[in-house]
mmCIF file of C-alpha atoms and ligand atoms in Angstrom:
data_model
loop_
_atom_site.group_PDB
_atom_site.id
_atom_site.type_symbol
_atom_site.label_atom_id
_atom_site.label_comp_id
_atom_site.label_asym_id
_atom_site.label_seq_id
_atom_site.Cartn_x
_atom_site.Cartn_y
_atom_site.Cartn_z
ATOM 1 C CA UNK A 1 31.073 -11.108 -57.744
ATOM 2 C CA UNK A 2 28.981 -8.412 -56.450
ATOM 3 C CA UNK A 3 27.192 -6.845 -59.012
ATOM 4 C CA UNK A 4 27.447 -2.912 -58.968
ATOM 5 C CA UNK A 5 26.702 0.696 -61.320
ATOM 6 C CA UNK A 6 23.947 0.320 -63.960
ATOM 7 C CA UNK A 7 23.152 -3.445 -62.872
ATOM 8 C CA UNK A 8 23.717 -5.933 -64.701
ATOM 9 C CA UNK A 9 22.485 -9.181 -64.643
ATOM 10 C CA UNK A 10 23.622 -10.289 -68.026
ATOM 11 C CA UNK A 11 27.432 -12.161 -68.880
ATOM 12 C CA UNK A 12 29.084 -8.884 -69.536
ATOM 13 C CA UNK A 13 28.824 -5.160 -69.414
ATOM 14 C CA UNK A 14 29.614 -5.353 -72.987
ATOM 15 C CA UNK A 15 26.650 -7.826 -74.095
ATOM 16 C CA UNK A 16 24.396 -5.392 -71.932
ATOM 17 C CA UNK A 17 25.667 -2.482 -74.034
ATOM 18 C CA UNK A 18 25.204 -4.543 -77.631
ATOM 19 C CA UNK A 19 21.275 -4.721 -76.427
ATOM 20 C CA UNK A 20 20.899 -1.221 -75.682
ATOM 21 C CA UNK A 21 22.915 0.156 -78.434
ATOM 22 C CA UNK A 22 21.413 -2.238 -81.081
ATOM 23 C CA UNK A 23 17.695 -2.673 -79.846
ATOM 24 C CA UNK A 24 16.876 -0.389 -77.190
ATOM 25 C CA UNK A 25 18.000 3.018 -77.758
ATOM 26 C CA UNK A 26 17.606 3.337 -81.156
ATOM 27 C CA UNK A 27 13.782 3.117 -80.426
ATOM 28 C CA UNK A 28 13.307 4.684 -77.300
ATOM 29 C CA UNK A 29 10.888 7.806 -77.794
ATOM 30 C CA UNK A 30 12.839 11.139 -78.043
ATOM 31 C CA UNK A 31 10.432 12.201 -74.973
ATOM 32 C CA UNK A 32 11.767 9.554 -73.003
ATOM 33 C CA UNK A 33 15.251 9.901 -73.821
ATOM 34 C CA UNK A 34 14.749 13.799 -72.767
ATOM 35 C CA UNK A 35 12.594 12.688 -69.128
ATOM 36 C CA UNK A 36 16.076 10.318 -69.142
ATOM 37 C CA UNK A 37 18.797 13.213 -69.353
ATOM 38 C CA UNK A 38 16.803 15.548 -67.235
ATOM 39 C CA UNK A 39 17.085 12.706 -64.601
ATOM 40 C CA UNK A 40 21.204 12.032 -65.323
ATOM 41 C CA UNK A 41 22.527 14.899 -62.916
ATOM 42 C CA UNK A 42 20.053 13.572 -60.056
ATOM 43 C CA UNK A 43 21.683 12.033 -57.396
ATOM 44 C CA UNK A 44 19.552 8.910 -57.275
ATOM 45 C CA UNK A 45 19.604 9.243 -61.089
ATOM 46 C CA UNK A 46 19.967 5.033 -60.713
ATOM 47 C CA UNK A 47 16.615 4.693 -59.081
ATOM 48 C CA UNK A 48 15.245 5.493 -62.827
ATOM 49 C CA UNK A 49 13.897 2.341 -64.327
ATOM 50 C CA UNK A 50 16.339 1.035 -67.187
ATOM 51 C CA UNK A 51 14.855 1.311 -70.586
ATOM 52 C CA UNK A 52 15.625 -2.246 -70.970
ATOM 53 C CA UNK A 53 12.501 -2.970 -68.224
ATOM 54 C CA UNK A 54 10.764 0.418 -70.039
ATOM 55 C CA UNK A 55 10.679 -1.491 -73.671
ATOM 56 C CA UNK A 56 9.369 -4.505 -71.948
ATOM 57 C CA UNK A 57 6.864 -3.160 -70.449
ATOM 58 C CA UNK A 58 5.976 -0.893 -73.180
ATOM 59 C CA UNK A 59 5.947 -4.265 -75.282
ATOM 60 C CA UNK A 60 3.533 -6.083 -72.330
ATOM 61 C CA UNK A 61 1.174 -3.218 -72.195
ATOM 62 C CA UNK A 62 0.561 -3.333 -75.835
ATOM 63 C CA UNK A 63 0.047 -6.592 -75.682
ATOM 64 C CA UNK A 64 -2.463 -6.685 -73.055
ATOM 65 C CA UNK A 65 -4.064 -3.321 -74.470
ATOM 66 C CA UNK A 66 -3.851 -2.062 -70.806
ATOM 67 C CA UNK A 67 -6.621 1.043 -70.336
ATOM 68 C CA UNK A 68 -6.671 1.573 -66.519
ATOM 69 C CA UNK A 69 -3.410 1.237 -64.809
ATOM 70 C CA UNK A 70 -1.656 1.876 -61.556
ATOM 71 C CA UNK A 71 2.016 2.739 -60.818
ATOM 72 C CA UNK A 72 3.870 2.292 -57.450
ATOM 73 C CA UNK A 73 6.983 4.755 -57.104
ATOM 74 C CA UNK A 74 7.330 7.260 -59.941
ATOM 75 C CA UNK A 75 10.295 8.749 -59.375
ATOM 76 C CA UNK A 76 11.025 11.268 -62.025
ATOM 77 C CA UNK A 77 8.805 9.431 -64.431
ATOM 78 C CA UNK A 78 10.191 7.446 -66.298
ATOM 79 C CA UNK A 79 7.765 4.405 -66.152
ATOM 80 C CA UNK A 80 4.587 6.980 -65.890
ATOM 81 C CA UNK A 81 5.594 8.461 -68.911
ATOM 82 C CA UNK A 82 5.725 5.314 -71.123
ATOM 83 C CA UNK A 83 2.379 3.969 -69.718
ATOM 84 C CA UNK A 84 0.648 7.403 -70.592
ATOM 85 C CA UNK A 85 2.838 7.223 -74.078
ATOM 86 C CA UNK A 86 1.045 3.593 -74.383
ATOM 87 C CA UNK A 87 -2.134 3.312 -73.300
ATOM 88 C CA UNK A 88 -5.426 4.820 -75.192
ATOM 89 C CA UNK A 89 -6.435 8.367 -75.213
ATOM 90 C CA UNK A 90 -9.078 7.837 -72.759
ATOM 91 C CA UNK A 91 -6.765 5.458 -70.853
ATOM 92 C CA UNK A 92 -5.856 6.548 -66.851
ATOM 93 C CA UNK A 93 -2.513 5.941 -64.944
ATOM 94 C CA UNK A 94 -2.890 6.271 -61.661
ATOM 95 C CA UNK A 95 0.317 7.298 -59.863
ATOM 96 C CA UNK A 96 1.614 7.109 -56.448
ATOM 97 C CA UNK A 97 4.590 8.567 -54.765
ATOM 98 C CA UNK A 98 5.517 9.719 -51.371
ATOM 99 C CA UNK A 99 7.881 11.998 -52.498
ATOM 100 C CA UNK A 100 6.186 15.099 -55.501
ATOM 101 C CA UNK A 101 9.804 16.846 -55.706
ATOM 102 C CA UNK A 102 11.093 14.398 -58.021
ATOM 103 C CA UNK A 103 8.009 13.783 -59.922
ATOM 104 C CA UNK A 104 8.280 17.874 -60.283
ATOM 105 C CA UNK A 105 11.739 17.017 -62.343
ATOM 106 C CA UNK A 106 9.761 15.668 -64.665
ATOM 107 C CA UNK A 107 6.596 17.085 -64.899
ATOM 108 C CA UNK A 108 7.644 19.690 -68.018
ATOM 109 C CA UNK A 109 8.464 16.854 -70.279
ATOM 110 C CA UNK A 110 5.431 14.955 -69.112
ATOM 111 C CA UNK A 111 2.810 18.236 -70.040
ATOM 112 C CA UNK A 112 5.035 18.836 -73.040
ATOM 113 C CA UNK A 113 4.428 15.004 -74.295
ATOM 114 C CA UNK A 114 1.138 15.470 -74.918
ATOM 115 C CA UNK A 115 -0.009 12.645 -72.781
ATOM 116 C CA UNK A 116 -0.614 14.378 -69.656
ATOM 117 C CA UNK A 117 -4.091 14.447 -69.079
ATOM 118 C CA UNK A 118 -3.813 10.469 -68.766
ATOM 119 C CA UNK A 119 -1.895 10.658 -65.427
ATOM 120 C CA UNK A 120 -3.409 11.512 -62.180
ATOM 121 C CA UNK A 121 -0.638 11.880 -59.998
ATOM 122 C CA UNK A 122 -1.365 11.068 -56.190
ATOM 123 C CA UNK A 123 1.710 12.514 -53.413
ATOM 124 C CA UNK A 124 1.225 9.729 -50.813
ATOM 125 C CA UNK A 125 2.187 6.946 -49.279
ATOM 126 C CA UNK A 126 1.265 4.001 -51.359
ATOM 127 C CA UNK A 127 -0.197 1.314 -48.609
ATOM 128 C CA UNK A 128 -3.285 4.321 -47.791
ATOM 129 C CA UNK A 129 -3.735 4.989 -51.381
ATOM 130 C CA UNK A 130 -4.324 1.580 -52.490
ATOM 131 C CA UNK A 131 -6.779 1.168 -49.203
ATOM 132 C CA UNK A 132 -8.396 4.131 -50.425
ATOM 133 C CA UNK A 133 -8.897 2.654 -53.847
ATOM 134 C CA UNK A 134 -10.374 -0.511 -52.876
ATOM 135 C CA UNK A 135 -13.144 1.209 -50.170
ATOM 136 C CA UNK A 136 -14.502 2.023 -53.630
ATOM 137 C CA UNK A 137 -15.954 -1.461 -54.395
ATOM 138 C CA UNK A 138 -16.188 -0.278 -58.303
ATOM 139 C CA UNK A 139 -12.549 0.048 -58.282
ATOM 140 C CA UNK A 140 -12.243 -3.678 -57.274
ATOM 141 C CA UNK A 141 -10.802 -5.663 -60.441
ATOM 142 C CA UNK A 142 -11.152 -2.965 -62.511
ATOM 143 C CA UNK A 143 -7.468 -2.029 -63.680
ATOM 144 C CA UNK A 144 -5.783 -4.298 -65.891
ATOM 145 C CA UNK A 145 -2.062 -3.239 -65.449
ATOM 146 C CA UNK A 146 0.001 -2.725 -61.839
ATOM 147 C CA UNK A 147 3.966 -1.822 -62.454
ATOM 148 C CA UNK A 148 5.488 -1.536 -58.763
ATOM 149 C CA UNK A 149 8.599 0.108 -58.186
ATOM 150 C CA UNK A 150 8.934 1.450 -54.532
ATOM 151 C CA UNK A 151 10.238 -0.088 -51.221
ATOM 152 C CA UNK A 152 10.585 -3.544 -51.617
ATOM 153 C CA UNK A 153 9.889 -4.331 -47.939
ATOM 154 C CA UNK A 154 6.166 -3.652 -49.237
ATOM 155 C CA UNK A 155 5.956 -5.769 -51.879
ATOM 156 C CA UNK A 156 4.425 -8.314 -50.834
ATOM 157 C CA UNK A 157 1.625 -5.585 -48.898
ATOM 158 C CA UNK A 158 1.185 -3.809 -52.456
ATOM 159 C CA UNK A 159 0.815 -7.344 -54.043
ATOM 160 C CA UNK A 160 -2.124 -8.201 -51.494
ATOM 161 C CA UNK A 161 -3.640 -5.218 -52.664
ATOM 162 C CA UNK A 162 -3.413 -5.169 -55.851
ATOM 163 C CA UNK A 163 -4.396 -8.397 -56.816
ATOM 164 C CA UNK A 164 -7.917 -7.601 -55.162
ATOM 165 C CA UNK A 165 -7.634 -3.972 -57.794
ATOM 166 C CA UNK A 166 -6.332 -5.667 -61.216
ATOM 167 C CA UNK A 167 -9.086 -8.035 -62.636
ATOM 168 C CA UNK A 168 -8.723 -11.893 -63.258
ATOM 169 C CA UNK A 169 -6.103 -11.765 -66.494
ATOM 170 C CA UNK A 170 -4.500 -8.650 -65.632
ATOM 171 C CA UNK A 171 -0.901 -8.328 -65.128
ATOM 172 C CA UNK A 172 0.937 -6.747 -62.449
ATOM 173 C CA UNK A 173 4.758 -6.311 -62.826
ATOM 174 C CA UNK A 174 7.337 -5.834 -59.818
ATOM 175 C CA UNK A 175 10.781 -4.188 -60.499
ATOM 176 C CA UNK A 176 14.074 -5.166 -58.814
ATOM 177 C CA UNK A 177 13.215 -8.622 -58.268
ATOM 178 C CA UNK A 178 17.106 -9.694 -58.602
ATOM 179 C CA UNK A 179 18.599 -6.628 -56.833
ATOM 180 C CA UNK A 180 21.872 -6.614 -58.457
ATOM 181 C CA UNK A 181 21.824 -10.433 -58.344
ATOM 182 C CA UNK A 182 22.421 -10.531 -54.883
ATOM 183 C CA UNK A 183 19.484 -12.697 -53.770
ATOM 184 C CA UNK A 184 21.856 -15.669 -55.589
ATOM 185 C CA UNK A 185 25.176 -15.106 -53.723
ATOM 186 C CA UNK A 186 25.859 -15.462 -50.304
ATOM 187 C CA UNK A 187 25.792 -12.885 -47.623
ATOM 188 C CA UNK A 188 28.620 -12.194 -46.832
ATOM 189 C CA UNK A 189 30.063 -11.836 -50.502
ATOM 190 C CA UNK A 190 26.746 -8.608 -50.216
ATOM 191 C CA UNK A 191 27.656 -5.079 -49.633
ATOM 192 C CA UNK A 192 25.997 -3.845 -46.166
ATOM 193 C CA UNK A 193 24.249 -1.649 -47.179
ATOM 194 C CA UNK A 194 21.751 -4.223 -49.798
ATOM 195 C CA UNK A 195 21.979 -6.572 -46.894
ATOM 196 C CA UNK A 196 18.339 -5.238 -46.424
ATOM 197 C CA UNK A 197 16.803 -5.412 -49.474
ATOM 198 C CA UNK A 198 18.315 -8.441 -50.268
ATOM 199 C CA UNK A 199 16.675 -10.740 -47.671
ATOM 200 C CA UNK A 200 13.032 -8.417 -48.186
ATOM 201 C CA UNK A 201 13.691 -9.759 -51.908
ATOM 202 C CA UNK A 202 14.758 -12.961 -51.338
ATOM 203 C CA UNK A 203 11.209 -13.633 -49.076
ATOM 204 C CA UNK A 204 8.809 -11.772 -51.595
ATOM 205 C CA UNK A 205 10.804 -13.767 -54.417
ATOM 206 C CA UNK A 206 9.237 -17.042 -52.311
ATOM 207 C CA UNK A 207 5.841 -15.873 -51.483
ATOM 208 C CA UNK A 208 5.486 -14.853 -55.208
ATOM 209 C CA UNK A 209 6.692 -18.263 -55.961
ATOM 210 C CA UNK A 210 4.127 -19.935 -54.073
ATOM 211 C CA UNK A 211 1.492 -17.721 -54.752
ATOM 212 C CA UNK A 212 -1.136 -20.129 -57.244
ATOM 213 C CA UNK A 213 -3.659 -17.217 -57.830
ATOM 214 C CA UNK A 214 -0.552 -15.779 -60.490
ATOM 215 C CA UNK A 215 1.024 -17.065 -63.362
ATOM 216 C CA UNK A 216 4.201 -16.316 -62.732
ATOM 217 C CA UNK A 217 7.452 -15.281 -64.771
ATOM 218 C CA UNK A 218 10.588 -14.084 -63.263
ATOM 219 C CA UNK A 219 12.708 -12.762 -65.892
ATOM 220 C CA UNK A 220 16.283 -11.408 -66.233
ATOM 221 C CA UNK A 221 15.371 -7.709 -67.149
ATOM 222 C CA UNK A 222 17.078 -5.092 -66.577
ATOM 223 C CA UNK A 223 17.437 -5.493 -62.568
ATOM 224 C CA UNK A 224 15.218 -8.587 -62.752
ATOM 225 C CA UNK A 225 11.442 -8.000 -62.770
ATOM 226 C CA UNK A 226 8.386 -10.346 -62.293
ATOM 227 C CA UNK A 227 5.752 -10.559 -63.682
ATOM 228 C CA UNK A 228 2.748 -12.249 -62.675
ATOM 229 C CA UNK A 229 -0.620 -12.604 -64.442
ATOM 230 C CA UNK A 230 -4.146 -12.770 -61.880
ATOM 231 C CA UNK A 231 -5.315 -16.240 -62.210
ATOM 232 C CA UNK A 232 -8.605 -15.794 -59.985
HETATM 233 C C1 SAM B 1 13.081 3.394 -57.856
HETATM 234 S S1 SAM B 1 12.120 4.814 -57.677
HETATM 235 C C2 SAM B 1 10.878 4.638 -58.947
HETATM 236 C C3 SAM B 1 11.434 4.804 -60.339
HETATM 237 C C4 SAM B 1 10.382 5.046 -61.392
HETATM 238 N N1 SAM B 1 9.569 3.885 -61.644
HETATM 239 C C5 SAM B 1 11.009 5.550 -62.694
HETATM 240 O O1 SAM B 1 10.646 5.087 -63.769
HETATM 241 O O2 SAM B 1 11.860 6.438 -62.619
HETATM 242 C C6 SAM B 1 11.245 4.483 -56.205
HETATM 243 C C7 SAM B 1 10.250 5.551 -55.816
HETATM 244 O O3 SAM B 1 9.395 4.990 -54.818
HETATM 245 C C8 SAM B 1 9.032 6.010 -53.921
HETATM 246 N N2 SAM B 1 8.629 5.355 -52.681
HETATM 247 C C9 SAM B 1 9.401 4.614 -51.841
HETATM 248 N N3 SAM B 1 8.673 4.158 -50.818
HETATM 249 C C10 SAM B 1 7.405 4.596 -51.020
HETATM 250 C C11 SAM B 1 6.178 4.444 -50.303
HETATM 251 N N4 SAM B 1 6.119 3.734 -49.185
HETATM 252 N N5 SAM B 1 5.070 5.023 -50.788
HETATM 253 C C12 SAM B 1 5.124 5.751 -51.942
HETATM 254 N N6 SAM B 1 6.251 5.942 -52.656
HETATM 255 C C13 SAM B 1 7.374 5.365 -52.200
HETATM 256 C C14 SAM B 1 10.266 6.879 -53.796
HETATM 257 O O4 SAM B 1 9.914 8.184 -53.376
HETATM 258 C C15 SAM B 1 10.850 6.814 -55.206
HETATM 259 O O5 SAM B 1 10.474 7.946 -55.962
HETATM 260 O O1 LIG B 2 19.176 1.618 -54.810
HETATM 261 C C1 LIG B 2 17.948 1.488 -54.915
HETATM 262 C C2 LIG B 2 17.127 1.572 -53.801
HETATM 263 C C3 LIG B 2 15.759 1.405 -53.945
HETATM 264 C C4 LIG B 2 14.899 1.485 -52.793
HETATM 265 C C5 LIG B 2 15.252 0.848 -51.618
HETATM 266 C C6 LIG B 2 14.431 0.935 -50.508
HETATM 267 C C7 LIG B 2 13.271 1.661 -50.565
HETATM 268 O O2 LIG B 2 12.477 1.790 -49.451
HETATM 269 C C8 LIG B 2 12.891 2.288 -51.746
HETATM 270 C C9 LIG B 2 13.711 2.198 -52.867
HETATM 271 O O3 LIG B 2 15.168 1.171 -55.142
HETATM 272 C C10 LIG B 2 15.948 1.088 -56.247
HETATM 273 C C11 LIG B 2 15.335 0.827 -57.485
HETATM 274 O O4 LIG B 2 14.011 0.653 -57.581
HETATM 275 C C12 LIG B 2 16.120 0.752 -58.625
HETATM 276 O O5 LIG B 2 15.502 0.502 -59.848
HETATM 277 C C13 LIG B 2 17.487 0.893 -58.563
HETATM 278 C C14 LIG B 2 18.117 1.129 -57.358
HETATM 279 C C15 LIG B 2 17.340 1.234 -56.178
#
């Protein structure tokens, strides 16, 4: 059955509620929560990463003590504004989105959060940003934290990229990696207009796959991210 609304991957709508209601809301940040309603009446409101995929990688940052990070596809800011809630004081997000209007939504909770000064926000077209970054040979290997979010028909271009930018035993994640669970069903069972983005998945999904400079984790997330740790 084709998956549809918020997503999900899991059994039931219900089970996906228990999670959130149980273990995710109750510790999302108040600032995100408030980034999240100012987002609600937008009408891509759904491109917003879930805060099922926000705890994770709030939890994987952590972990990792990421310092220097990039984002791909910021949206309203959601994801930006849990990196710069996570990583140190003198830690840097750098942020890249062809569109500013939407980041603009969310600027005011971002500057009221405190956390601002850790994002430099860049309005372009990711592919020349990230070629940009690495003519700078002391930007090579030198962030330890990639969460990608954008058109998935570049995936697999932003994952060239940034594997040569995060260093050996950084971690880059890629939302969306399931799209609705469509990669698993059939075509024709696919409404036409995922048909796209399906197949783009479906062939990153198998590069990734057989990519040996990554460890590699594909997990059932929110809409299904991967993860993938630089090996060399
Ligand atoms: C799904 S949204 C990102 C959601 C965001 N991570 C969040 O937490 O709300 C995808 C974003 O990617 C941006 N985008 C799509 N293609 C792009 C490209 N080629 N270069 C830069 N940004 C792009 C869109 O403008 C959009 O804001
Ligand atoms: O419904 C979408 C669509 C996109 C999307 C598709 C094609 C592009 O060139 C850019 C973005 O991305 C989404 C997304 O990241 C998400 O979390 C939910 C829905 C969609």
């Amino acid at each position: 059955m084709e998956l549809k609304g918020n997503q999900v991957l899991l059994q039931s709508e219900e089970l996906d509620r228990y999670i959130l209601e149980t273990s995710i809301y109750p510790r999302e940040p108040k600032i995100l929560k408030e980034l999240r309603d100012a987002t609600a009446s937008h009408p891509l409101a759904f491109f917003g990463t879930l805060p099922s995929t926000g705890q994770f990688l709030t939890m994987l940052l952590n972990l990792i003590k990421a310092k220097k990070t990039i984002e791909v596809g910021v949206f309203t800011g959601y994801s930006l504004l849990l990196t710069a809630l996570t990583i140190p004081e003198d830690g840097k997000v750098i942020a890249v989105d062809k569109n500013r209007a939407s980041f603009e939504i969310g600027l005011p909770i971002i500057q009221k959060s405190g956390v601002g000064h850790k994002i430099d926000f860049v309005e372009s077209e990711a592919l020349p940003l990230l070629d940009q970054l690495l003519e700078k040979e002391e930007n090579e290997g030198s962030f330890d934290f990639a969460f990608v979010d954008a058109d998935k028909g570049n995936y697999w271009n932003y994952h060239e990229r940034l594997m040569k930018l995060v260093k050996v035993g950084g971690v880059i994640v890629y939302d969306n990696t399931l799209w609705g669970g469509t990669v698993a069903m059939p075509e024709n069972l696919v409404l036409e207009q995922k048909r796209k983005v399906r197949l783009e998945t479906i062939e990153f999904n198998k590069k990734m796959a057989a990519d040996t400079r990554v460890e590699l984790c594909h997990a059932p997330i929110g809409d299904g991210i991967t993860i993938c740790r630089r090996l060399c």
